[in-house]
GROMACS .gro file of C-alpha atoms in nm:
model
  203
    1MET     CA    1 -15.840   7.248  -4.429
    2SER     CA    2 -15.660   7.335  -4.107
    3ALA     CA    3 -15.294   7.424  -4.104
    4VAL     CA    4 -15.008   7.178  -4.134
    5LYS     CA    5 -14.776   7.194  -3.833
    6VAL     CA    6 -14.412   7.250  -3.929
    7GLN     CA    7 -14.124   7.159  -3.699
    8LYS     CA    8 -13.762   7.239  -3.770
    9LEU     CA    9 -13.546   6.942  -3.670
   10GLY     CA   10 -13.204   6.941  -3.505
   11ILE     CA   11 -13.031   6.846  -3.831
   12GLU     CA   12 -12.967   7.158  -4.039
   13GLY     CA   13 -13.219   7.186  -4.323
   14ALA     CA   14 -13.447   6.900  -4.210
   15PHE     CA   15 -13.815   6.948  -4.124
   16MET     CA   16 -14.111   6.746  -3.999
   17PHE     CA   17 -14.462   6.818  -4.129
   18THR     CA   18 -14.772   6.709  -3.937
   19PRO     CA   19 -15.088   6.740  -4.149
   20PRO     CA   20 -15.441   6.741  -4.011
   21VAL     CA   21 -15.599   6.395  -4.023
   22TYR     CA   22 -15.976   6.373  -4.074
   23ARG     CA   23 -16.139   6.058  -3.939
   24ASP     CA   24 -16.492   5.923  -3.958
   25ASP     CA   25 -16.659   5.582  -3.962
   26ARG     CA   26 -16.523   5.518  -4.314
   27GLY     CA   27 -16.157   5.569  -4.220
   28LEU     CA   28 -15.941   5.878  -4.263
   29PHE     CA   29 -15.824   6.141  -4.511
   30THR     CA   30 -15.507   6.352  -4.502
   31SER     CA   31 -15.262   6.536  -4.729
   32PRO     CA   32 -14.904   6.458  -4.621
   33TYR     CA   33 -14.756   6.707  -4.871
   34GLN     CA   34 -14.893   7.059  -4.917
   35ASP     CA   35 -14.700   7.318  -5.113
   36THR     CA   36 -14.780   7.627  -4.903
   37PRO     CA   37 -14.640   7.502  -4.569
   38PHE     CA   38 -14.347   7.343  -4.751
   39ALA     CA   39 -14.265   7.673  -4.921
   40GLY     CA   40 -14.299   7.852  -4.587
   41ALA     CA   41 -14.051   7.618  -4.422
   42ARG     CA   42 -13.802   7.595  -4.707
   43GLY     CA   43 -13.843   7.946  -4.847
   44ARG     CA   44 -13.904   7.788  -5.187
   45SER     CA   45 -14.213   7.650  -5.353
   46LEU     CA   46 -14.299   7.314  -5.504
   47PHE     CA   47 -14.087   7.011  -5.426
   48PRO     CA   48 -13.927   6.909  -5.760
   49VAL     CA   49 -14.064   6.555  -5.803
   50LYS     CA   50 -13.860   6.320  -6.025
   51ASP     CA   51 -13.943   5.986  -5.860
   52ILE     CA   52 -14.208   5.845  -5.626
   53SER     CA   53 -14.137   5.506  -5.471
   54HIS     CA   54 -14.252   5.298  -5.176
   55ASN     CA   55 -14.153   4.985  -4.991
   56LEU     CA   56 -14.336   4.742  -4.765
   57SER     CA   57 -14.151   4.594  -4.467
   58ALA     CA   58 -14.214   4.318  -4.216
   59ARG     CA   59 -14.167   4.382  -3.845
   60GLY     CA   60 -13.797   4.401  -3.762
   61VAL     CA   61 -13.675   4.507  -4.108
   62LEU     CA   62 -13.401   4.769  -4.075
   63ARG     CA   63 -13.330   4.968  -4.392
   64GLY     CA   64 -13.046   5.219  -4.432
   65ILE     CA   65 -12.863   5.438  -4.357
   66HIS     CA   66 -12.901   5.530  -4.726
   67TYR     CA   67 -12.780   5.835  -4.914
   68THR     CA   68 -12.690   5.944  -5.268
   69THR     CA   69 -12.352   6.055  -5.399
   70THR     CA   70 -12.345   6.433  -5.440
   71PRO     CA   71 -12.354   6.541  -5.710
   72PRO     CA   72 -12.612   6.442  -5.826
   73GLY     CA   73 -12.763   6.409  -5.475
   74ARG     CA   74 -13.131   6.359  -5.392
   75ALA     CA   75 -13.362   6.544  -5.158
   76LYS     CA   76 -13.642   6.328  -5.016
   77TYR     CA   77 -13.989   6.380  -4.872
   78VAL     CA   78 -14.083   6.068  -4.674
   79TYR     CA   79 -14.395   5.948  -4.493
   80CYS     CA   80 -14.555   5.625  -4.368
   81PRO     CA   81 -14.922   5.593  -4.478
   82TYR     CA   82 -14.968   5.245  -4.330
   83GLY     CA   83 -14.808   5.067  -4.036
   84ARG     CA   84 -14.543   5.219  -3.810
   85VAL     CA   85 -14.168   5.278  -3.836
   86ARG     CA   86 -13.893   5.423  -3.622
   87ASP     CA   87 -13.732   5.666  -3.864
   88TYR     CA   88 -13.376   5.801  -3.846
   89LEU     CA   89 -13.212   6.099  -4.016
   90VAL     CA   90 -12.832   6.123  -3.999
   91ASP     CA   91 -12.629   6.422  -4.113
   92LEU     CA   92 -12.356   6.278  -4.336
   93ARG     CA   93 -12.245   6.612  -4.485
   94VAL     CA   94 -11.878   6.672  -4.404
   95GLY     CA   95 -11.844   7.032  -4.285
   96SER     CA   96 -12.209   7.065  -4.180
   97PRO     CA   97 -12.270   7.235  -3.845
   98THR     CA   98 -12.468   6.923  -3.749
   99PHE     CA   99 -12.237   6.660  -3.905
  100GLY     CA  100 -12.277   6.320  -3.737
  101ARG     CA  101 -12.594   6.424  -3.555
  102TRP     CA  102 -12.900   6.204  -3.587
  103GLU     CA  103 -13.268   6.237  -3.508
  104SER     CA  104 -13.528   5.967  -3.452
  105THR     CA  105 -13.901   6.004  -3.518
  106GLU     CA  106 -14.189   5.759  -3.514
  107LEU     CA  107 -14.389   5.773  -3.836
  108GLY     CA  108 -14.720   5.596  -3.886
  109GLY     CA  109 -15.046   5.579  -4.072
  110ASP     CA  110 -15.238   5.730  -3.782
  111THR     CA  111 -15.050   6.063  -3.775
  112CYS     CA  112 -14.926   6.072  -4.139
  113GLN     CA  113 -14.631   6.289  -4.038
  114ALA     CA  114 -14.376   6.353  -4.313
  115LEU     CA  115 -14.005   6.437  -4.314
  116TYR     CA  116 -13.809   6.659  -4.551
  117ILE     CA  117 -13.459   6.513  -4.588
  118PRO     CA  118 -13.204   6.752  -4.741
  119VAL     CA  119 -12.943   6.649  -4.997
  120GLY     CA  120 -12.661   6.466  -4.818
  121VAL     CA  121 -12.860   6.363  -4.511
  122GLY     CA  122 -12.886   5.986  -4.463
  123HIS     CA  123 -13.211   5.801  -4.401
  124ALA     CA  124 -13.290   5.476  -4.223
  125PHE     CA  125 -13.590   5.316  -4.058
  126LEU     CA  126 -13.690   5.016  -3.849
  127SER     CA  127 -14.032   4.864  -3.920
  128VAL     CA  128 -14.200   4.813  -3.583
  129GLN     CA  129 -14.504   4.629  -3.720
  130ASP     CA  130 -14.575   4.404  -4.016
  131ASP     CA  131 -14.663   4.551  -4.356
  132SER     CA  132 -14.533   4.899  -4.278
  133MET     CA  133 -14.520   5.112  -4.592
  134VAL     CA  134 -14.280   5.403  -4.646
  135VAL     CA  135 -14.335   5.640  -4.940
  136TYR     CA  136 -14.048   5.841  -5.089
  137VAL     CA  137 -14.098   6.152  -5.301
  138MET     CA  138 -13.758   6.234  -5.451
  139SER     CA  139 -13.595   6.517  -5.639
  140GLU     CA  140 -13.393   6.287  -5.868
  141GLY     CA  141 -13.443   5.946  -6.023
  142TYR     CA  142 -13.286   5.626  -5.892
  143VAL     CA  143 -12.943   5.528  -6.023
  144ALA     CA  144 -12.808   5.221  -5.844
  145ALA     CA  145 -12.443   5.325  -5.887
  146ASN     CA  146 -12.509   5.651  -5.700
  147GLU     CA  147 -12.669   5.492  -5.393
  148LEU     CA  148 -12.450   5.439  -5.086
  149ALA     CA  149 -12.500   5.331  -4.727
  150VAL     CA  150 -12.355   5.373  -4.380
  151SER     CA  151 -12.410   5.112  -4.111
  152PRO     CA  152 -12.705   5.187  -3.881
  153LEU     CA  153 -12.539   4.965  -3.620
  154ASP     CA  154 -12.219   5.174  -3.607
  155PRO     CA  155 -12.154   5.187  -3.228
  156GLN     CA  156 -11.989   5.529  -3.248
  157LEU     CA  157 -12.289   5.672  -3.430
  158GLY     CA  158 -12.508   5.522  -3.158
  159LEU     CA  159 -12.854   5.505  -3.312
  160THR     CA  160 -13.101   5.389  -3.047
  161ILE     CA  161 -13.242   5.073  -3.203
  162PRO     CA  162 -13.524   4.939  -2.980
  163ASP     CA  163 -13.480   4.600  -2.817
  164GLY     CA  164 -13.704   4.305  -2.890
  165PHE     CA  165 -13.660   4.288  -3.267
  166ASP     CA  166 -13.506   4.012  -3.475
  167LEU     CA  167 -13.339   4.255  -3.715
  168ALA     CA  168 -13.346   4.182  -4.088
  169GLN     CA  169 -13.112   4.374  -4.320
  170SER     CA  170 -13.012   4.354  -4.683
  171GLU     CA  171 -12.665   4.221  -4.759
  172ARG     CA  172 -12.564   4.568  -4.877
  173ASP     CA  173 -12.669   4.726  -4.548
  174LYS     CA  174 -12.496   4.455  -4.344
  175ALA     CA  175 -12.171   4.526  -4.531
  176ALA     CA  176 -12.200   4.907  -4.511
  177PRO     CA  177 -11.904   5.094  -4.359
  178THR     CA  178 -11.918   5.288  -4.035
  179LEU     CA  179 -11.942   5.666  -4.052
  180ALA     CA  180 -11.568   5.699  -3.978
  181GLU     CA  181 -11.478   5.442  -4.244
  182ALA     CA  182 -11.700   5.610  -4.504
  183ARG     CA  183 -11.537   5.944  -4.429
  184GLU     CA  184 -11.187   5.798  -4.449
  185LEU     CA  185 -11.273   5.640  -4.786
  186GLY     CA  186 -11.399   5.976  -4.919
  187LEU     CA  187 -11.753   5.844  -4.963
  188LEU     CA  188 -11.935   6.116  -4.770
  189PRO     CA  189 -12.071   6.429  -4.939
  190GLU     CA  190 -11.934   6.775  -4.869
  191TYR     CA  191 -12.171   7.018  -4.700
  192GLU     CA  192 -12.112   7.310  -4.937
  193THR     CA  193 -12.158   7.086  -5.241
  194CYS     CA  194 -12.487   6.959  -5.097
  195ARG     CA  195 -12.606   7.315  -5.039
  196LYS     CA  196 -12.528   7.412  -5.398
  197VAL     CA  197 -12.701   7.104  -5.540
  198GLU     CA  198 -13.007   7.165  -5.325
  199ALA     CA  199 -13.027   7.533  -5.414
  200ALA     CA  200 -13.023   7.439  -5.784
  201LEU     CA  201 -13.333   7.219  -5.739
  202TRP     CA  202 -13.555   7.526  -5.719
  203GLN     CA  203 -13.394   7.737  -5.992
   0.00000   0.00000   0.00000
C-alpha cells in the first residue's frame, strides 16, 4: 500500500491525512487511519480509541463548533466516508499560539481525507450534499454534561460559510455563545491543560 500523505495544519497540533484510494469497477477501497503515519506525525503510536461514532446529515446541516471540557477533554480523528462536508477546526485553547485561528477543509468519500483534532480544538462542519456521513474516532467516551459549543456564525470568528444553503442547526448550536462570550464565561479550555491531558493519552 502506498504512503499516506501527512499535512501539518495551521492550528498547532492538528494534522490532515490523505490515504491512497484504490478504485476499480466495483467501487473503492481505502484505509483512513493507519498507525505508522499517525505515529510519524504525532511522535506517538496508536490512537487511544474509546468511542467510535458517526452521523448522517442532509444538505445544509451545520453542526458545531463542538468541544469537550478539559479535563477530561477528547482528541478526535474525523473523516467523511460518504457524501461531502465543509469541515472547520477552531483553536479554542486559551494561551495557544494559534488561539482563535480556524482552518477549513473539504472532506468527502472520494478522497477519504482524515483530520486529527487535538484536545481543546473545536470542530464543526457544513453538509454540502444530502446523506453526508462523518465518522468520529475519539479518545474518550461521550458524556453529555462535558460537551460544549461555540457559535459557528460568530461574526468576529468569521468562518466562511458558503452561500446558497438553507442552514439547519440544533437548538443547542443556535444558542451557543460567541468565542468572546465563552471566554468571558470561563468555558474555554486552557492550552497547557489541554497539552497535559493529550500527553497522558499515550502514557
